[in-house]
Amino acid sequence: MGKKKVVVFGLGRVYRTFLDVYDRSKMDIIALSDNNRSLFEMGIEDCENLVKPEEINKLDFDYIIVTCSFYDEIKKQLEGYGIHRECILNFYAVWENLLVQDNYQNHDELLELLKENVPMAVHYEYEFYKLRMLQEKNLFLSAKNFINSTKNQKINTLEEVEFQVYSQFGEDGIIQWLIHNVEIDKKTFVEFGVDDYSEANTKFLLMNNNWSGLVMDGNVESVDRLKKWNRRWLYDLTAIAAFITKDNINTLISQAGYIGDIGILSIDLDGNDYWILKAIDCVSPRILICEYNNAYGMEEMVSVPYDAEFMRTKKHYSNLYWGASIAAFCDWAEKNGYYYMGSNSAGNNAFFVRKDCIKKEMVPAGAKVFVESKYRESIDEKGQFTYLGGIDRLKCMEEMELVNLKTNCVDTIKNIYNI
């Protein structure tokens, strides 16, 4: 097995410690990176390959090791550049935990302890497994402390209770606050559009609260990776590979044993989301999570026309043409007896609660405030990021068609939004 290729992010004192403990026979540091732009002007001693954060994804690497204290911010930053979260590891947390927990003042003793706890310096066959486990334990401990401090609070917006362990943004924290304030009999969930479940809305719920669940994705290889997850045996999780349509969704859910009242339904299909939601009648979720297309704004009730073979990446080069607006989901929710609880701070996931399961006064006062998304995911015809925001997102796909759900008529984005 060859050496692992690693990029080290963060070039302060913990970076120097990392250099002392990693095993050079097991991995190569192929590049260094940092958010301090002045370093690129001054250069780093003994380093010819200093890369800017936005250029890391051009490299052929196995892992990025973060050696500074802003791990969460850096992880989000790197994910925004298209880097998978499983590749981003937190060395700083290991260093800090051992230093603080055991109060090691002697530098040599600390280095020896780090060598014993950092897998790249010991058992190569684990390939960073120990480091990920330490990182995960730190996250779970921090999350539990935050949950206990916020679970009984009356909040103004869902952003106040956000935190991220396995969710894409702050959904893990929002879900924890909701399950402590919503009457839930069956601790069950259904989530689809999960890829390999390394990043999902319900994974922390599964592991932290021991809920039972069904997850589905259309990518067979991704679901196969999930089925090989070495800790899957610990949990009651059913995983199905299926391309979801409005004609098969009820069969898929009910045949997996989920019928009637359930705790959570989470929809993230990047396509026919609205039409699939409308078609579901085999379950009645107490909490509903729907990914919406922020580019469509807050006023228009629109969705892409239903297409049983809809593929976001094939419909339009920009990767922005998919799904439905927040107004479309809110209209469905009102007609079906749900409160709109608000959006996450990223502006892409809407949360709803069945009205018979929560007191009205627990609905956040600022729930209906539209959250403009900060993330920029547009690409050009060559597949390069263009980072479009605001109305520019609509302009690049102005000839594409949407269904006006008020009139049930199809029109171009250009006409609907008067571009």
JSON list of C-alpha atoms in Angstrom, two decimals, residues 175-328:
[
{"chain": "A", "resi": 175, "resn": "ILE", "atom": "CA", "xyz": [-33.48, 18.62, 14.59]},
{"chain": "A", "resi": 176, "resn": "GLN", "atom": "CA", "xyz": [-32.37, 18.15, 18.20]},
{"chain": "A", "resi": 177, "resn": "TRP", "atom": "CA", "xyz": [-34.29, 21.24, 19.30]},
{"chain": "A", "resi": 178, "resn": "LEU", "atom": "CA", "xyz": [-37.37, 20.10, 17.40]},
{"chain": "A", "resi": 179, "resn": "ILE", "atom": "CA", "xyz": [-37.46, 16.57, 18.82]},
{"chain": "A", "resi": 180, "resn": "HIS", "atom": "CA", "xyz": [-37.30, 18.02, 22.33]},
{"chain": "A", "resi": 181, "resn": "ASN", "atom": "CA", "xyz": [-40.26, 20.31, 21.63]},
{"chain": "A", "resi": 182, "resn": "VAL", "atom": "CA", "xyz": [-42.46, 18.17, 19.40]},
{"chain": "A", "resi": 183, "resn": "GLU", "atom": "CA", "xyz": [-44.58, 15.34, 20.76]},
{"chain": "A", "resi": 184, "resn": "ILE", "atom": "CA", "xyz": [-43.22, 12.23, 19.02]},
{"chain": "A", "resi": 185, "resn": "ASP", "atom": "CA", "xyz": [-44.48, 8.72, 19.70]},
{"chain": "A", "resi": 186, "resn": "LYS", "atom": "CA", "xyz": [-42.54, 6.73, 17.10]},
{"chain": "A", "resi": 187, "resn": "LYS", "atom": "CA", "xyz": [-38.82, 7.48, 17.02]},
{"chain": "A", "resi": 188, "resn": "THR", "atom": "CA", "xyz": [-38.54, 6.74, 13.31]},
{"chain": "A", "resi": 189, "resn": "PHE", "atom": "CA", "xyz": [-37.36, 8.64, 10.26]},
{"chain": "A", "resi": 190, "resn": "VAL", "atom": "CA", "xyz": [-37.32, 8.37, 6.49]},
{"chain": "A", "resi": 191, "resn": "GLU", "atom": "CA", "xyz": [-34.70, 10.29, 4.50]},
{"chain": "A", "resi": 192, "resn": "PHE", "atom": "CA", "xyz": [-33.93, 10.14, 0.82]},
{"chain": "A", "resi": 193, "resn": "GLY", "atom": "CA", "xyz": [-31.20, 11.75, -1.20]},
{"chain": "A", "resi": 194, "resn": "VAL", "atom": "CA", "xyz": [-28.46, 10.72, 1.26]},
{"chain": "A", "resi": 195, "resn": "ASP", "atom": "CA", "xyz": [-25.64, 9.63, -1.08]},
{"chain": "A", "resi": 196, "resn": "ASP", "atom": "CA", "xyz": [-23.51, 7.30, 1.11]},
{"chain": "A", "resi": 197, "resn": "TYR", "atom": "CA", "xyz": [-24.90, 8.77, 4.37]},
{"chain": "A", "resi": 198, "resn": "SER", "atom": "CA", "xyz": [-21.59, 10.30, 5.41]},
{"chain": "A", "resi": 199, "resn": "GLU", "atom": "CA", "xyz": [-23.41, 13.65, 5.34]},
{"chain": "A", "resi": 200, "resn": "ALA", "atom": "CA", "xyz": [-27.13, 13.56, 6.12]},
{"chain": "A", "resi": 201, "resn": "ASN", "atom": "CA", "xyz": [-29.83, 15.20, 8.20]},
{"chain": "A", "resi": 202, "resn": "THR", "atom": "CA", "xyz": [-30.63, 12.09, 10.24]},
{"chain": "A", "resi": 203, "resn": "LYS", "atom": "CA", "xyz": [-27.25, 10.46, 10.89]},
{"chain": "A", "resi": 204, "resn": "PHE", "atom": "CA", "xyz": [-26.59, 12.28, 14.17]},
{"chain": "A", "resi": 205, "resn": "LEU", "atom": "CA", "xyz": [-30.18, 11.51, 15.21]},
{"chain": "A", "resi": 206, "resn": "LEU", "atom": "CA", "xyz": [-29.54, 7.84, 14.47]},
{"chain": "A", "resi": 207, "resn": "MET", "atom": "CA", "xyz": [-26.29, 7.70, 16.44]},
{"chain": "A", "resi": 208, "resn": "ASN", "atom": "CA", "xyz": [-26.99, 10.13, 19.27]},
{"chain": "A", "resi": 209, "resn": "ASN", "atom": "CA", "xyz": [-30.67, 9.37, 19.93]},
{"chain": "A", "resi": 210, "resn": "ASN", "atom": "CA", "xyz": [-30.81, 5.78, 18.64]},
{"chain": "A", "resi": 211, "resn": "TRP", "atom": "CA", "xyz": [-33.77, 6.36, 16.33]},
{"chain": "A", "resi": 212, "resn": "SER", "atom": "CA", "xyz": [-34.71, 3.80, 13.67]},
{"chain": "A", "resi": 213, "resn": "GLY", "atom": "CA", "xyz": [-34.75, 4.81, 10.05]},
{"chain": "A", "resi": 214, "resn": "LEU", "atom": "CA", "xyz": [-34.99, 4.21, 6.33]},
{"chain": "A", "resi": 215, "resn": "VAL", "atom": "CA", "xyz": [-32.61, 5.96, 3.94]},
{"chain": "A", "resi": 216, "resn": "MET", "atom": "CA", "xyz": [-32.63, 5.83, 0.15]},
{"chain": "A", "resi": 217, "resn": "ASP", "atom": "CA", "xyz": [-30.52, 7.09, -2.72]},
{"chain": "A", "resi": 218, "resn": "GLY", "atom": "CA", "xyz": [-30.48, 6.54, -6.46]},
{"chain": "A", "resi": 219, "resn": "ASN", "atom": "CA", "xyz": [-26.73, 5.93, -6.60]},
{"chain": "A", "resi": 220, "resn": "VAL", "atom": "CA", "xyz": [-26.12, 2.20, -6.19]},
{"chain": "A", "resi": 221, "resn": "GLU", "atom": "CA", "xyz": [-22.40, 2.61, -5.45]},
{"chain": "A", "resi": 222, "resn": "SER", "atom": "CA", "xyz": [-23.13, 5.15, -2.71]},
{"chain": "A", "resi": 223, "resn": "VAL", "atom": "CA", "xyz": [-25.65, 2.88, -1.02]},
{"chain": "A", "resi": 224, "resn": "ASP", "atom": "CA", "xyz": [-23.21, -0.03, -1.27]},
{"chain": "A", "resi": 225, "resn": "ARG", "atom": "CA", "xyz": [-20.64, 2.07, 0.61]},
{"chain": "A", "resi": 226, "resn": "LEU", "atom": "CA", "xyz": [-23.24, 2.78, 3.28]},
{"chain": "A", "resi": 227, "resn": "LYS", "atom": "CA", "xyz": [-24.06, -0.91, 3.60]},
{"chain": "A", "resi": 228, "resn": "LYS", "atom": "CA", "xyz": [-20.37, -1.56, 4.26]},
{"chain": "A", "resi": 229, "resn": "TRP", "atom": "CA", "xyz": [-20.20, 1.08, 7.02]},
{"chain": "A", "resi": 230, "resn": "ASN", "atom": "CA", "xyz": [-18.33, -0.66, 9.82]},
{"chain": "A", "resi": 231, "resn": "ARG", "atom": "CA", "xyz": [-20.70, 0.60, 12.52]},
{"chain": "A", "resi": 232, "resn": "ARG", "atom": "CA", "xyz": [-23.98, 0.03, 10.75]},
{"chain": "A", "resi": 233, "resn": "TRP", "atom": "CA", "xyz": [-24.60, -3.08, 12.84]},
{"chain": "A", "resi": 234, "resn": "LEU", "atom": "CA", "xyz": [-24.99, -0.86, 15.92]},
{"chain": "A", "resi": 235, "resn": "TYR", "atom": "CA", "xyz": [-28.13, 0.82, 14.58]},
{"chain": "A", "resi": 236, "resn": "ASP", "atom": "CA", "xyz": [-31.56, 0.01, 13.17]},
{"chain": "A", "resi": 237, "resn": "LEU", "atom": "CA", "xyz": [-30.99, 1.46, 9.71]},
{"chain": "A", "resi": 238, "resn": "THR", "atom": "CA", "xyz": [-32.46, 0.22, 6.44]},
{"chain": "A", "resi": 239, "resn": "ALA", "atom": "CA", "xyz": [-30.67, 1.37, 3.27]},
{"chain": "A", "resi": 240, "resn": "ILE", "atom": "CA", "xyz": [-32.21, 1.05, -0.19]},
{"chain": "A", "resi": 241, "resn": "ALA", "atom": "CA", "xyz": [-30.78, 1.94, -3.59]},
{"chain": "A", "resi": 242, "resn": "ALA", "atom": "CA", "xyz": [-33.63, 3.24, -5.75]},
{"chain": "A", "resi": 243, "resn": "PHE", "atom": "CA", "xyz": [-34.30, 6.04, -8.20]},
{"chain": "A", "resi": 244, "resn": "ILE", "atom": "CA", "xyz": [-37.33, 7.68, -6.64]},
{"chain": "A", "resi": 245, "resn": "THR", "atom": "CA", "xyz": [-40.41, 8.72, -8.63]},
{"chain": "A", "resi": 246, "resn": "LYS", "atom": "CA", "xyz": [-43.89, 9.75, -7.60]},
{"chain": "A", "resi": 247, "resn": "ASP", "atom": "CA", "xyz": [-45.10, 6.35, -8.79]},
{"chain": "A", "resi": 248, "resn": "ASN", "atom": "CA", "xyz": [-42.79, 4.22, -6.64]},
{"chain": "A", "resi": 249, "resn": "ILE", "atom": "CA", "xyz": [-42.21, 6.30, -3.51]},
{"chain": "A", "resi": 250, "resn": "ASN", "atom": "CA", "xyz": [-45.12, 4.96, -1.46]},
{"chain": "A", "resi": 251, "resn": "THR", "atom": "CA", "xyz": [-44.25, 1.37, -2.33]},
{"chain": "A", "resi": 252, "resn": "LEU", "atom": "CA", "xyz": [-40.59, 1.86, -1.41]},
{"chain": "A", "resi": 253, "resn": "ILE", "atom": "CA", "xyz": [-41.45, 3.36, 1.98]},
{"chain": "A", "resi": 254, "resn": "SER", "atom": "CA", "xyz": [-44.26, 1.00, 2.95]},
{"chain": "A", "resi": 255, "resn": "GLN", "atom": "CA", "xyz": [-42.46, -2.18, 1.85]},
{"chain": "A", "resi": 256, "resn": "ALA", "atom": "CA", "xyz": [-39.59, -1.17, 4.13]},
{"chain": "A", "resi": 257, "resn": "GLY", "atom": "CA", "xyz": [-42.06, -1.25, 7.04]},
{"chain": "A", "resi": 258, "resn": "TYR", "atom": "CA", "xyz": [-42.75, 2.46, 7.46]},
{"chain": "A", "resi": 259, "resn": "ILE", "atom": "CA", "xyz": [-46.45, 3.24, 7.47]},
{"chain": "A", "resi": 260, "resn": "GLY", "atom": "CA", "xyz": [-48.59, 5.87, 9.15]},
{"chain": "A", "resi": 261, "resn": "ASP", "atom": "CA", "xyz": [-47.21, 8.11, 11.86]},
{"chain": "A", "resi": 262, "resn": "ILE", "atom": "CA", "xyz": [-43.43, 8.67, 11.78]},
{"chain": "A", "resi": 263, "resn": "GLY", "atom": "CA", "xyz": [-41.14, 11.14, 13.50]},
{"chain": "A", "resi": 264, "resn": "ILE", "atom": "CA", "xyz": [-39.27, 12.75, 10.60]},
{"chain": "A", "resi": 265, "resn": "LEU", "atom": "CA", "xyz": [-39.39, 12.81, 6.81]},
{"chain": "A", "resi": 266, "resn": "SER", "atom": "CA", "xyz": [-36.44, 14.49, 5.09]},
{"chain": "A", "resi": 267, "resn": "ILE", "atom": "CA", "xyz": [-36.48, 15.12, 1.33]},
{"chain": "A", "resi": 268, "resn": "ASP", "atom": "CA", "xyz": [-33.40, 16.09, -0.68]},
{"chain": "A", "resi": 269, "resn": "LEU", "atom": "CA", "xyz": [-33.68, 14.94, -4.28]},
{"chain": "A", "resi": 270, "resn": "ASP", "atom": "CA", "xyz": [-32.35, 17.95, -6.20]},
{"chain": "A", "resi": 271, "resn": "GLY", "atom": "CA", "xyz": [-35.19, 17.64, -8.67]},
{"chain": "A", "resi": 272, "resn": "ASN", "atom": "CA", "xyz": [-38.76, 16.43, -8.25]},
{"chain": "A", "resi": 273, "resn": "ASP", "atom": "CA", "xyz": [-38.87, 17.19, -4.51]},
{"chain": "A", "resi": 274, "resn": "TYR", "atom": "CA", "xyz": [-42.22, 19.02, -4.54]},
{"chain": "A", "resi": 275, "resn": "TRP", "atom": "CA", "xyz": [-43.96, 16.42, -6.71]},
{"chain": "A", "resi": 276, "resn": "ILE", "atom": "CA", "xyz": [-42.65, 13.55, -4.60]},
{"chain": "A", "resi": 277, "resn": "LEU", "atom": "CA", "xyz": [-43.85, 15.24, -1.41]},
{"chain": "A", "resi": 278, "resn": "LYS", "atom": "CA", "xyz": [-47.31, 15.67, -2.93]},
{"chain": "A", "resi": 279, "resn": "ALA", "atom": "CA", "xyz": [-47.39, 12.00, -3.87]},
{"chain": "A", "resi": 280, "resn": "ILE", "atom": "CA", "xyz": [-46.50, 10.61, -0.43]},
{"chain": "A", "resi": 281, "resn": "ASP", "atom": "CA", "xyz": [-49.54, 9.32, 1.43]},
{"chain": "A", "resi": 282, "resn": "CYS", "atom": "CA", "xyz": [-48.25, 6.19, 3.18]},
{"chain": "A", "resi": 283, "resn": "VAL", "atom": "CA", "xyz": [-46.66, 8.09, 6.07]},
{"chain": "A", "resi": 284, "resn": "SER", "atom": "CA", "xyz": [-47.54, 11.18, 8.09]},
{"chain": "A", "resi": 285, "resn": "PRO", "atom": "CA", "xyz": [-44.37, 12.78, 9.48]},
{"chain": "A", "resi": 286, "resn": "ARG", "atom": "CA", "xyz": [-44.53, 14.94, 12.59]},
{"chain": "A", "resi": 287, "resn": "ILE", "atom": "CA", "xyz": [-41.45, 16.82, 11.42]},
{"chain": "A", "resi": 288, "resn": "LEU", "atom": "CA", "xyz": [-40.89, 17.51, 7.72]},
{"chain": "A", "resi": 289, "resn": "ILE", "atom": "CA", "xyz": [-37.63, 18.76, 6.19]},
{"chain": "A", "resi": 290, "resn": "CYS", "atom": "CA", "xyz": [-37.58, 19.87, 2.56]},
{"chain": "A", "resi": 291, "resn": "GLU", "atom": "CA", "xyz": [-34.65, 21.18, 0.58]},
{"chain": "A", "resi": 292, "resn": "TYR", "atom": "CA", "xyz": [-35.75, 24.17, -1.50]},
{"chain": "A", "resi": 293, "resn": "ASN", "atom": "CA", "xyz": [-34.09, 26.13, -4.28]},
{"chain": "A", "resi": 294, "resn": "ASN", "atom": "CA", "xyz": [-33.05, 29.47, -2.82]},
{"chain": "A", "resi": 295, "resn": "ALA", "atom": "CA", "xyz": [-32.51, 30.97, -6.27]},
{"chain": "A", "resi": 296, "resn": "TYR", "atom": "CA", "xyz": [-36.29, 30.99, -6.81]},
{"chain": "A", "resi": 297, "resn": "GLY", "atom": "CA", "xyz": [-36.77, 33.57, -4.04]},
{"chain": "A", "resi": 298, "resn": "MET", "atom": "CA", "xyz": [-39.52, 33.82, -1.44]},
{"chain": "A", "resi": 299, "resn": "GLU", "atom": "CA", "xyz": [-42.52, 35.08, -3.43]},
{"chain": "A", "resi": 300, "resn": "GLU", "atom": "CA", "xyz": [-43.04, 32.78, -6.40]},
{"chain": "A", "resi": 301, "resn": "MET", "atom": "CA", "xyz": [-44.71, 29.39, -5.94]},
{"chain": "A", "resi": 302, "resn": "VAL", "atom": "CA", "xyz": [-42.76, 27.47, -8.55]},
{"chain": "A", "resi": 303, "resn": "SER", "atom": "CA", "xyz": [-41.22, 24.08, -9.24]},
{"chain": "A", "resi": 304, "resn": "VAL", "atom": "CA", "xyz": [-39.44, 22.37, -12.09]},
{"chain": "A", "resi": 305, "resn": "PRO", "atom": "CA", "xyz": [-41.96, 20.39, -14.18]},
{"chain": "A", "resi": 306, "resn": "TYR", "atom": "CA", "xyz": [-42.22, 16.77, -13.12]},
{"chain": "A", "resi": 307, "resn": "ASP", "atom": "CA", "xyz": [-39.88, 14.46, -15.01]},
{"chain": "A", "resi": 308, "resn": "ALA", "atom": "CA", "xyz": [-39.57, 10.88, -13.80]},
{"chain": "A", "resi": 309, "resn": "GLU", "atom": "CA", "xyz": [-35.96, 10.81, -15.07]},
{"chain": "A", "resi": 310, "resn": "PHE", "atom": "CA", "xyz": [-34.94, 14.23, -13.74]},
{"chain": "A", "resi": 311, "resn": "MET", "atom": "CA", "xyz": [-31.18, 14.57, -13.21]},
{"chain": "A", "resi": 312, "resn": "ARG", "atom": "CA", "xyz": [-29.99, 17.93, -11.94]},
{"chain": "A", "resi": 313, "resn": "THR", "atom": "CA", "xyz": [-26.56, 17.68, -13.51]},
{"chain": "A", "resi": 314, "resn": "LYS", "atom": "CA", "xyz": [-28.04, 16.90, -16.93]},
{"chain": "A", "resi": 315, "resn": "LYS", "atom": "CA", "xyz": [-30.93, 19.37, -17.04]},
{"chain": "A", "resi": 316, "resn": "HIS", "atom": "CA", "xyz": [-28.81, 22.53, -17.13]},
{"chain": "A", "resi": 317, "resn": "TYR", "atom": "CA", "xyz": [-25.08, 23.10, -17.08]},
{"chain": "A", "resi": 318, "resn": "SER", "atom": "CA", "xyz": [-25.29, 25.63, -14.21]},
{"chain": "A", "resi": 319, "resn": "ASN", "atom": "CA", "xyz": [-26.40, 22.96, -11.70]},
{"chain": "A", "resi": 320, "resn": "LEU", "atom": "CA", "xyz": [-28.95, 25.52, -10.44]},
{"chain": "A", "resi": 321, "resn": "TYR", "atom": "CA", "xyz": [-32.08, 24.25, -12.22]},
{"chain": "A", "resi": 322, "resn": "TRP", "atom": "CA", "xyz": [-33.84, 21.89, -9.84]},
{"chain": "A", "resi": 323, "resn": "GLY", "atom": "CA", "xyz": [-36.49, 21.63, -7.13]},
{"chain": "A", "resi": 324, "resn": "ALA", "atom": "CA", "xyz": [-39.08, 24.09, -5.90]},
{"chain": "A", "resi": 325, "resn": "SER", "atom": "CA", "xyz": [-39.29, 27.41, -4.10]},
{"chain": "A", "resi": 326, "resn": "ILE", "atom": "CA", "xyz": [-39.81, 27.88, -0.37]},
{"chain": "A", "resi": 327, "resn": "ALA", "atom": "CA", "xyz": [-43.23, 29.39, -1.15]},
{"chain": "A", "resi": 328, "resn": "ALA", "atom": "CA", "xyz": [-44.26, 26.16, -2.88]}
]
